[in-house]
XYZ file of C-alpha atoms in Angstrom:
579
model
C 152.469 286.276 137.481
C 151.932 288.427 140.535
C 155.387 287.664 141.325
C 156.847 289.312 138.476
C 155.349 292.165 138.454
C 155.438 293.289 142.135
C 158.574 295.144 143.439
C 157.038 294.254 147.796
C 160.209 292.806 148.963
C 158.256 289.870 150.333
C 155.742 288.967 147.237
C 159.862 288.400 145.816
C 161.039 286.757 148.792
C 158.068 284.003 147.944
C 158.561 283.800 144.748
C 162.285 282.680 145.625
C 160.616 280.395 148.213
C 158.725 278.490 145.758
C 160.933 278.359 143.120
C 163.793 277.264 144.971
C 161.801 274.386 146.942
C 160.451 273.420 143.752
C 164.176 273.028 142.559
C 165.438 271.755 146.365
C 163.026 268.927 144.508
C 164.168 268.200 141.191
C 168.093 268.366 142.960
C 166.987 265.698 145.710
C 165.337 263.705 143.298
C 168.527 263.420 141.012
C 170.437 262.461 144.274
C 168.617 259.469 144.857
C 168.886 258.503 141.534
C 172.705 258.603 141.701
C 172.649 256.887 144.957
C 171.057 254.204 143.434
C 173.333 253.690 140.758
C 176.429 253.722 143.634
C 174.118 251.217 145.607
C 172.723 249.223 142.778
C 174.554 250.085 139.450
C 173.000 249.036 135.987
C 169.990 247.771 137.794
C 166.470 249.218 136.685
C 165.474 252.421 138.346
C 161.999 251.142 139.945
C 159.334 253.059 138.051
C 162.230 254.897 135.874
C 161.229 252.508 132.676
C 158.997 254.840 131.243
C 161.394 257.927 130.951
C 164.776 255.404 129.620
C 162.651 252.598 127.793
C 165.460 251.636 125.561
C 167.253 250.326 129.020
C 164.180 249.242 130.990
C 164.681 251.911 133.178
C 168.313 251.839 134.361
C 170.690 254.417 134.146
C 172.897 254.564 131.226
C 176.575 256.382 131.207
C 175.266 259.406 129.507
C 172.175 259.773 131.528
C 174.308 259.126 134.685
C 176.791 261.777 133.643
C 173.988 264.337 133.464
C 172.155 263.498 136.295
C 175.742 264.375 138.253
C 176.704 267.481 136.441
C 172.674 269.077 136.842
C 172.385 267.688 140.586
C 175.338 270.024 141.510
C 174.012 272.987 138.978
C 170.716 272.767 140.233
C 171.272 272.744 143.864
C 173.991 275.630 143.837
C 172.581 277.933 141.918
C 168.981 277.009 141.770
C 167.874 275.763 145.014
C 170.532 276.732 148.065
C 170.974 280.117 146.746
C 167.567 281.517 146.388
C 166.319 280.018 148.985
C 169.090 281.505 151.381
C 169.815 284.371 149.985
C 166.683 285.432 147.366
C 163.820 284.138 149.662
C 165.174 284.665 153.367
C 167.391 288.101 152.232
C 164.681 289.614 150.494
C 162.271 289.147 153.112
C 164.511 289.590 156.478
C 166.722 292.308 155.417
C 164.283 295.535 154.971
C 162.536 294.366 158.276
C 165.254 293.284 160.233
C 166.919 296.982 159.503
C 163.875 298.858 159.735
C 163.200 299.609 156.155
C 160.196 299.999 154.574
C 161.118 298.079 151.402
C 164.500 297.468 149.341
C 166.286 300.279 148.455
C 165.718 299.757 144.860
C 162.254 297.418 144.639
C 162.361 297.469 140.612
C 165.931 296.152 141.086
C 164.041 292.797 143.411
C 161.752 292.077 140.326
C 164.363 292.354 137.726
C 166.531 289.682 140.048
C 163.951 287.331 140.282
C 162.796 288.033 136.941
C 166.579 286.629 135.410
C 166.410 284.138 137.937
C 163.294 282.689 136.537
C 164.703 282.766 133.410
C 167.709 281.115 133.593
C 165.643 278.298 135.950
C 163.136 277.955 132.597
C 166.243 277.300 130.159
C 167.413 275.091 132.535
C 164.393 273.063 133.263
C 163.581 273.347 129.099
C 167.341 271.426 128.773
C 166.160 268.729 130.212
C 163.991 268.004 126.827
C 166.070 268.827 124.286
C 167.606 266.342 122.060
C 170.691 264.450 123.458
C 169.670 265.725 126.440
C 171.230 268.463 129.165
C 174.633 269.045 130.049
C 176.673 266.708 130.872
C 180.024 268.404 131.225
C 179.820 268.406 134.974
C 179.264 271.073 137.217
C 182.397 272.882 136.862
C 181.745 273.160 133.475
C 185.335 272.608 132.827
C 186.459 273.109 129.294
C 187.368 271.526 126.510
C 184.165 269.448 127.758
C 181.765 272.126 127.782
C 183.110 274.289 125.204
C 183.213 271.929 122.544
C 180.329 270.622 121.022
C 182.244 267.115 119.891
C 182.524 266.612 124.244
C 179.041 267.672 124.753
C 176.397 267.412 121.359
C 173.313 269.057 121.693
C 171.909 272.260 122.743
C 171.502 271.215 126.495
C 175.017 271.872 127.393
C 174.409 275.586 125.849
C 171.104 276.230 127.675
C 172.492 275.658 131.041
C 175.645 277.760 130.546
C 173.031 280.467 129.490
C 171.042 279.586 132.241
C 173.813 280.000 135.086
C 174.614 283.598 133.457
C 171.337 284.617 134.696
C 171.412 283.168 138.028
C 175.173 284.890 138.354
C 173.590 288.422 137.000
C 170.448 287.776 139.215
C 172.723 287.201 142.293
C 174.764 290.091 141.193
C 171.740 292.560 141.260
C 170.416 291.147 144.545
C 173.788 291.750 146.014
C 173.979 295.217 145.161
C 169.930 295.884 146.330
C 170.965 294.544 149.412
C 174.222 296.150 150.302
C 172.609 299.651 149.671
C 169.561 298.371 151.416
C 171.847 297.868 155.178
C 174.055 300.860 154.501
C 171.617 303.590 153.690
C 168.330 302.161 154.654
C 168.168 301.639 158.198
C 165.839 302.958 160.795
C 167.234 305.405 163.104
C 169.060 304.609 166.016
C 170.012 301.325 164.043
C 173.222 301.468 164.380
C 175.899 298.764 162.593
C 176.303 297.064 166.355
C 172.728 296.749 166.557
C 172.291 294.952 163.490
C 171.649 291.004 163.746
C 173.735 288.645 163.321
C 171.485 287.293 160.116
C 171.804 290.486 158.585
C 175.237 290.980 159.118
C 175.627 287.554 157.141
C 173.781 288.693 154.202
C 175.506 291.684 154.256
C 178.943 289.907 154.007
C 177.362 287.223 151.439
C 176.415 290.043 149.413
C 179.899 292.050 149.452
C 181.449 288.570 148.000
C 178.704 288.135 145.370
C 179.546 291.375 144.247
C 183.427 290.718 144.203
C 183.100 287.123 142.529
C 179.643 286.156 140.761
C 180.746 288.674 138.001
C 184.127 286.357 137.551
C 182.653 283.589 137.133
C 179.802 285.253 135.006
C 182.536 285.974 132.733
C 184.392 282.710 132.555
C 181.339 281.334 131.872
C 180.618 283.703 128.843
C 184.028 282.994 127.175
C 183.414 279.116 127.152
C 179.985 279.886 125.449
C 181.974 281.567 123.104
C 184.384 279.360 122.593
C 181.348 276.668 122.124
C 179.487 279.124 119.804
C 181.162 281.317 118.224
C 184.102 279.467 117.801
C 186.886 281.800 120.290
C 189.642 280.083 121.624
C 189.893 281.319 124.842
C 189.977 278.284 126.475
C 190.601 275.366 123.862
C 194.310 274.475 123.269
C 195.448 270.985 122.001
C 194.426 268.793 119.513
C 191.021 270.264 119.993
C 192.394 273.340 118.267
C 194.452 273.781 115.563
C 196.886 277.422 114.553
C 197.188 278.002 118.553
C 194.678 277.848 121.001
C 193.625 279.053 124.615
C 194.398 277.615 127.967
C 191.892 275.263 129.872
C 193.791 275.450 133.015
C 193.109 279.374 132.989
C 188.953 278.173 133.092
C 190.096 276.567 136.286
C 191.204 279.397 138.207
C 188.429 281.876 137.003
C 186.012 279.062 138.085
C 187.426 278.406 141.558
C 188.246 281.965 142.019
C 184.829 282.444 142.193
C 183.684 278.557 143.136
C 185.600 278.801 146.698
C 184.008 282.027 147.891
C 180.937 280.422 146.542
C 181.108 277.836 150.217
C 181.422 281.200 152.180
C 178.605 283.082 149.963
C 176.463 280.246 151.037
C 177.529 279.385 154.375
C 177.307 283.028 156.007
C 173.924 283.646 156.099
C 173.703 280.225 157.726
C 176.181 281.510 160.229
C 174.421 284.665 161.208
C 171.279 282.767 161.738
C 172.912 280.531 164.151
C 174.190 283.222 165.628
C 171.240 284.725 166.350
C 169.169 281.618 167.135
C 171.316 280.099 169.935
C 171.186 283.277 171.292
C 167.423 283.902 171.075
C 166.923 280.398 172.240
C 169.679 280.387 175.215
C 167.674 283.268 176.520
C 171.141 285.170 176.680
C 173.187 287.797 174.621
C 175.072 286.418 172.096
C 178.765 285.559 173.591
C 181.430 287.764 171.742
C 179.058 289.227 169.178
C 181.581 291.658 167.534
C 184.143 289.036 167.690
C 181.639 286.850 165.878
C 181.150 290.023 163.359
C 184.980 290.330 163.047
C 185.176 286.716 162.106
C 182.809 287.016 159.424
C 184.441 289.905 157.706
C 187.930 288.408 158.284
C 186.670 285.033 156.399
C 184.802 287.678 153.954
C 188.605 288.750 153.007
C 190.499 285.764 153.497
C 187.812 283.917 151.359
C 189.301 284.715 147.883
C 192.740 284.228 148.589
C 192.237 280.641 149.446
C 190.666 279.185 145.995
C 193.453 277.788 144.781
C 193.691 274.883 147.249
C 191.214 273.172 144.526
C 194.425 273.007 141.539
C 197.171 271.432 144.036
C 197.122 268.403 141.263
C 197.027 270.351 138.337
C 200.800 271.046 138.367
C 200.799 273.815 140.893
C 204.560 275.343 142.161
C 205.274 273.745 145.066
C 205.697 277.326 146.376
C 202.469 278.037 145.671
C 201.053 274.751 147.048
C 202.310 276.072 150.450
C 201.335 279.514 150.531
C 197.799 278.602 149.185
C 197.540 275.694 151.768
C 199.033 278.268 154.515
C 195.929 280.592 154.148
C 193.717 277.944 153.837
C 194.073 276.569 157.655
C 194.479 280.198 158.315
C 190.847 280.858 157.450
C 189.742 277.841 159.708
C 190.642 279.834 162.828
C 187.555 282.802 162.755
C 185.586 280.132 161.792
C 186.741 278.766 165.187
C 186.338 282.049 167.182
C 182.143 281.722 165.713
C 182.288 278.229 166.708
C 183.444 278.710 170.183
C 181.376 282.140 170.946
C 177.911 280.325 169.769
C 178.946 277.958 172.378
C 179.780 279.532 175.027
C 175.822 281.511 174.304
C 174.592 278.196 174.982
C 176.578 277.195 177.809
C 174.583 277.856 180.927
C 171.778 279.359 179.085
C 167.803 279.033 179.717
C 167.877 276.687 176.317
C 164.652 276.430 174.708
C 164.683 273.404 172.258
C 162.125 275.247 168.953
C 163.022 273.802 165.586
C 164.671 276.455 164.777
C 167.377 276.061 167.944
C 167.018 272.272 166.721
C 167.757 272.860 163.124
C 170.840 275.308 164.217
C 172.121 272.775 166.581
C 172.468 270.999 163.465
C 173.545 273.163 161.503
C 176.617 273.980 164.087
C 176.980 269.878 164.289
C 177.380 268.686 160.184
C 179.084 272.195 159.534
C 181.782 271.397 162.382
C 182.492 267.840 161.012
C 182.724 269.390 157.589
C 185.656 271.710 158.755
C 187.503 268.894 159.893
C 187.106 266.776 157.227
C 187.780 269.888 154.897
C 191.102 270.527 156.824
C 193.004 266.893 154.802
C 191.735 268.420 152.027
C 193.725 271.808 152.905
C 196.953 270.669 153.055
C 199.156 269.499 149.757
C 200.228 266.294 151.039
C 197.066 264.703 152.237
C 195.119 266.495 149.468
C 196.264 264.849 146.615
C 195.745 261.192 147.659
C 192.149 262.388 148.314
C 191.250 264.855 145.738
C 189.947 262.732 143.285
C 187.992 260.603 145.324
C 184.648 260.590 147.342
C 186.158 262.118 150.777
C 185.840 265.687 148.752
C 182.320 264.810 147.761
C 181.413 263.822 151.431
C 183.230 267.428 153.004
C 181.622 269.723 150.440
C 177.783 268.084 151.076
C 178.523 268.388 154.891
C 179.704 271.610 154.964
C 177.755 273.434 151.988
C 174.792 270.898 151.588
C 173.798 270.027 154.884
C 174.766 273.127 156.688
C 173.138 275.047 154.412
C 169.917 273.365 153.991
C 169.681 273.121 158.238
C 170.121 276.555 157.857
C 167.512 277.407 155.048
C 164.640 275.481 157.257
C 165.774 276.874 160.608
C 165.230 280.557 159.209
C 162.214 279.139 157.361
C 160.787 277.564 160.489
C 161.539 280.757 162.884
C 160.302 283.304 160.091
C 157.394 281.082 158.372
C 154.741 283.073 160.751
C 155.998 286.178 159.801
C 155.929 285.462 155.866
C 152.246 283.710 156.163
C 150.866 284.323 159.257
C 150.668 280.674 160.480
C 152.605 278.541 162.515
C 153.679 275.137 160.719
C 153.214 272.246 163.227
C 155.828 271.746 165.918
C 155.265 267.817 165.906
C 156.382 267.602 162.142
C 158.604 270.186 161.838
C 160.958 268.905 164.693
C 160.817 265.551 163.068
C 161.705 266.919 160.054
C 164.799 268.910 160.995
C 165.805 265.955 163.544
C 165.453 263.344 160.931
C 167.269 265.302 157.934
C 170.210 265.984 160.319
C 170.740 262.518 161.472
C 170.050 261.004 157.985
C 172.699 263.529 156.532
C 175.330 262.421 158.855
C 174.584 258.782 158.059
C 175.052 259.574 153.910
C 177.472 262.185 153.515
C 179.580 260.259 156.654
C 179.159 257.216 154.482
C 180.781 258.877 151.794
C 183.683 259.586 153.137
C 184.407 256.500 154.568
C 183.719 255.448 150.854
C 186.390 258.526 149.691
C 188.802 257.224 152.736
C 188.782 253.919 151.430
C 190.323 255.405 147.585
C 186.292 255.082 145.812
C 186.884 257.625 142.831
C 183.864 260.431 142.280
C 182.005 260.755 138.984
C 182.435 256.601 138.398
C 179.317 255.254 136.686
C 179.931 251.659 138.063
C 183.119 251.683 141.178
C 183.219 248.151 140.912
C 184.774 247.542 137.813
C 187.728 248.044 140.180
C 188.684 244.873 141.913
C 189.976 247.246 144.988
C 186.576 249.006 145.595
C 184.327 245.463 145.331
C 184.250 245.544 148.619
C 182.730 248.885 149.191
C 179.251 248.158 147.581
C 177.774 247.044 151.046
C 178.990 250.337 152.519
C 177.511 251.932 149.385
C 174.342 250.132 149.429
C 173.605 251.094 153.192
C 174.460 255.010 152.407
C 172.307 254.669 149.727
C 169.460 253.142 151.642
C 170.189 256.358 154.283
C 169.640 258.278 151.434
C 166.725 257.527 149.947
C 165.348 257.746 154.218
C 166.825 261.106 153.854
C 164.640 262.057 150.794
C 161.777 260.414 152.023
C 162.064 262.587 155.424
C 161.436 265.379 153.241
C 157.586 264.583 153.198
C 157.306 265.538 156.662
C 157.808 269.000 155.126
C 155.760 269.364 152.497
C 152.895 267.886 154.357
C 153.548 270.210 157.043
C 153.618 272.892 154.731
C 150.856 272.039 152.846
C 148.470 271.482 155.800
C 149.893 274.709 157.648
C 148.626 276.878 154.587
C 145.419 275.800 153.910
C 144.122 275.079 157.984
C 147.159 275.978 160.398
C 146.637 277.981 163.202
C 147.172 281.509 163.418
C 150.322 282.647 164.555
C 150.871 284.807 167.531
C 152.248 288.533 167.647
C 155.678 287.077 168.551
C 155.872 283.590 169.057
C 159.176 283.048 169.902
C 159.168 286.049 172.260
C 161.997 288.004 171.040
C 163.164 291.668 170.455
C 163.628 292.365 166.494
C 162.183 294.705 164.623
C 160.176 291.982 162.619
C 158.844 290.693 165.379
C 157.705 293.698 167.543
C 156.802 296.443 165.534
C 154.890 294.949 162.633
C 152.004 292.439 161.876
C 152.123 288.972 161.027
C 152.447 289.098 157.780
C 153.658 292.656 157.397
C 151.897 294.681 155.323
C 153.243 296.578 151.864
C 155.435 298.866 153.771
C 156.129 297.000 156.112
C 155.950 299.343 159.522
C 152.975 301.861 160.396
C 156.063 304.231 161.340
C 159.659 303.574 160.969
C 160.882 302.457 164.408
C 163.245 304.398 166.327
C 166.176 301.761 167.783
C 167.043 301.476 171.004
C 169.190 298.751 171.480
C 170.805 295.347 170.077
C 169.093 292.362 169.323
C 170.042 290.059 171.832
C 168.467 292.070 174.957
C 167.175 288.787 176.814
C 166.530 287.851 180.531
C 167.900 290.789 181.756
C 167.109 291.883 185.194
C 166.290 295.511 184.481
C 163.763 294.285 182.020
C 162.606 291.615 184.176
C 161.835 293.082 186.622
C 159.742 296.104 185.063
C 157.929 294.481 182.084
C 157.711 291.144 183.768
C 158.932 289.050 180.782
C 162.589 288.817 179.798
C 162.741 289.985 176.742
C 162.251 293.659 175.507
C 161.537 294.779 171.708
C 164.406 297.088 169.880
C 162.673 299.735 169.628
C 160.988 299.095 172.982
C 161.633 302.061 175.760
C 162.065 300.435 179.238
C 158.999 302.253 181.597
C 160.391 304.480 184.541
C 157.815 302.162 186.750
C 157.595 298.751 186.956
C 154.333 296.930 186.398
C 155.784 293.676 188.108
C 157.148 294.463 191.246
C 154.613 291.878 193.242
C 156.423 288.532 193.088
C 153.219 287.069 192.930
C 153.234 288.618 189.066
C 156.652 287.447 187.888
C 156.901 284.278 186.261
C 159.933 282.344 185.733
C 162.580 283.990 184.086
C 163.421 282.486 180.824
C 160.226 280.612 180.715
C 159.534 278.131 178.020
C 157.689 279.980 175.094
């Protein structure tokens, strides 16, 4: 309840927090249940029987179709996005800039306060009669938009329920674009900003360009469903003249492509900033790293249409849309190659966090290169409809993006709570998770290489893909090691909160604002005094510091004494100690 009602930036950062771990949950938990019907199909669902009685517990076609179309829902819109954006935007951005608060805090309740409410109708969908939606989670009509497709009221709550997580997303985008442009401290200028802020800040300018699109689309095929419009119904589904389905398509992909980029920036930035933290070293090429952002910020809805090369697409089109779509691969190469080049030769400290964005840089780098067959028209459409797109898009926006999520929630948990989770768990946690990811999502596309068709209830009524249930089977078994990894985390967690040890001023000895001007946790506004910036974030092991405040770091809004207070050599220790 407190959570509704407060408008302190981080009170709604932990509200996202919780909410979207408790969803993280419910997603995962619908993943291993599809696993086990690729691994095992029609078999019982061990200790399932009580929620499908009528067949002993195993998955039936319509149950199987929901649990597909909610997993993706769920874990787009209710898990990935408010924990990267709601939980670690709310709380980083005002103290990463300097800012006392949000620049509109009423406008932070009222986002989560949607959220929450589309997450309710969603979760209440589950227990309605015939069940949730099941039109997939494109929503594509005439599935979703006619009630013959898709009985029941589940299919309606869920549409409803994404409108509020697109309005929700569309207010914290604009709270948080006004918060970095007109609410940071002096001297912060826009090349002192970090790189995790200048990925939220780009996240946010394509939320507020696309969530209302798809917003939209989505409203019309409620119509359609409810009211009876034609916007999108054409056919025999129709009759006097009807819509067009394939227009759905664009609106949805339109905004679904950006969608990777809306998730995947924020991710980005934090690596950006964490290999450089970690390498003890400025970041390499940090405006060319800021210039690659923005230029996949723009190039990011001009791509979308790569997803409709088999729905009768020009062939002229086909090219031009597959031309910009290896064009945008190349600043995601310039980010690639300046976040190595920070660690190359650098002091590297190996924290879970530098862990988890080691990953992060790993799975996201064999997602690109999986994603670039899907980017061209001639080896897209042999593998479009099969599981090689469902293994890119979990590597690149799954994996990436939850390495990400528990990176920033590793580095900033003792800033948000004050105590430091344990090192032992938390590395095996992010080690485990990235390995295990690897294993499935690599799995499935060997699976998708090998021609297995996505969305199949049972593959092997094919006689060609027989032979893939042992590769199945083992990705499965990865999977469910994957899922079970994720109890490393909430005992950690758990533990941490009600006995962990008190975290220090700045554990991970570093110069932001958040770390060097205010208390673990910060209190309601934040700072004592607004800081005054002095210079970038990245200001590590350099000598001038070194050798006159004896450490090699220096805070942001730190001023460098005339007189050093380590000039003995018996006082300086090694530069670029561990920490």
């Amino acid at each position: 309840m407190k959570a509704l009602l407060s408008t302190d930036h981080k009170v709604v950062a932990r509200a996202y927090l919780w909410a979207g771990l408790g969803f993280l949950g419910v997603g995962g938990l619908m993943a291993m249940l599809i696993r086990w019907q690729w691994g095992w199909p029609g078999r019982p669902v061990p200790g399932l029987g009580w929620a499908l009685p009528e067949s002993g517990g195993a998955l039936t076609p319509p149950a199987y179709t929901g649990l597909f179309t909610m997993h993706g829902l769920v874990m787009v819109f209710f898990a990935i996005t408010p924990l990267l954006i709601g939980a670690l935007g709310h709380f980083v951005i005002p103290l990463a800039v300097g800012a006392r608060g949000m620049a509109f805090p009423r406008l932070s309740a009222w986002s989560f306060r949607v959220f929450a409410a589309g997450g309710a109708l969603v979760l209440v969908s589950f227990g309605v009669r015939l069940g949730t939606a099941s039109a997939g989670w494109t929503s594509y009509p005439p599935l979703s938009a006619a009630h013959v497709f898709t009985p029941g009221v589940g299919q309606t709550l869920v549409m409803v329920g994404v409108v509020c997580a697109a309005v929700s997303s569309f207010l914290g985008a604009v709270n948080f674009v006004v918060t970095v442009v007109r609410c940071r401290a002096p001297g912060m200028g826009w090349g002192r900003l970090p790189l995790t802020v200048w990925g939220l800040f780009f996240t946010s300018v394509l939320n507020l360009l696309f969530v209302p699109v798809v917003a939209v689309a989505t409203g019309l095929v409620l119509m359609d469903r409810v009211v009876g419009t034609r916007f999108f119904m054409a056919g025999a589904a129709v009759t006097g003249g009807g819509g067009d389905p394939l227009l759905y398509q664009h609106l949805f992909w339109m905004f679904g492509h950006p969608e990777v980029y809306i998730l995947i920036l924020p991710a980005w930035g934090m690596v950006g900033d964490f290999v450089a933290f970690f390498s003890r070293k400025r970041a390499h090429g940090y405006r060319g790293t800021v210039v690659a952002m923005g230029a996949v910020t723009g190039l990011s809805g001009l791509v979308y249409a790569h997803h409709l090369f088999t729905s009768g697409m020009a062939p002229m089109m086909g090219r031009a849309f597959m031309t910009l779509t290896l064009i945008i691969s190349l600043p995601a190469m310039v980010m690639f190659l300046n976040w190595l080049m920070t660690v190359w030769r650098g002091s590297v400290r190996l924290t879970v966090p530098m862990v988890a964005a080691l990953g992060t840089m790993v799975v996201f780098g064999l997602g690109g290169l999986s994603g670039l067959a899907l980017g061209a028209v001639a080896t897209d459409i042999p593998l479009h409809g099969t599981m090689w797109v469902v293994g890119h898009f979990h590597l690149t926006m799954a994996a990436a993006s939850f390495l990400a999520v528990f990176a920033g929630l590793y580095f900033w948990f003792p800033k948000m709570f004050g105590r430091h989770l344990h090192t032992g768990l938390a590395m095996g946690h992010v080690v485990s998770s990235a390995v295990l990811f690897v294993a499935v999502f690599g799995g499935q596309l060997m699976a998708g290489y090998a021609g297995q068709l996505r969305r199949l209830y049972d593959p092997y009524q094919y006689t060609f893909l027989k032979h893939l249930l042992s590769l199945n089977q083992w990705t499965s078994v990865a999977a469910f090691a994957l899922g079970s990894a994720q109890l490393l985390f909430v005992v950690n967690l758990v533990w941490t909160l009600r006995r962990g040890r008190v975290a220090e001023a700045n554990p991970w000895q570093v110069g932001t604002l958040e770390w060097t001007c205010a208390p673990s946790p910060p209190p309601e506004d934040n700072y004592a005094e607004v800081p005054e910036v002095l210079r970038g974030p990245h200001e590590l092991s350099q000598p001038e510091v070194y050798e006159r405040l004896g450490r090699d770091w220096i805070g942001q809004a730190e001023a460098l004494p005339e007189e050093s207070k380590a000039s003995t050599p018996e006082a300086q220790p090694a530069l670029g100690g561990a920490g």
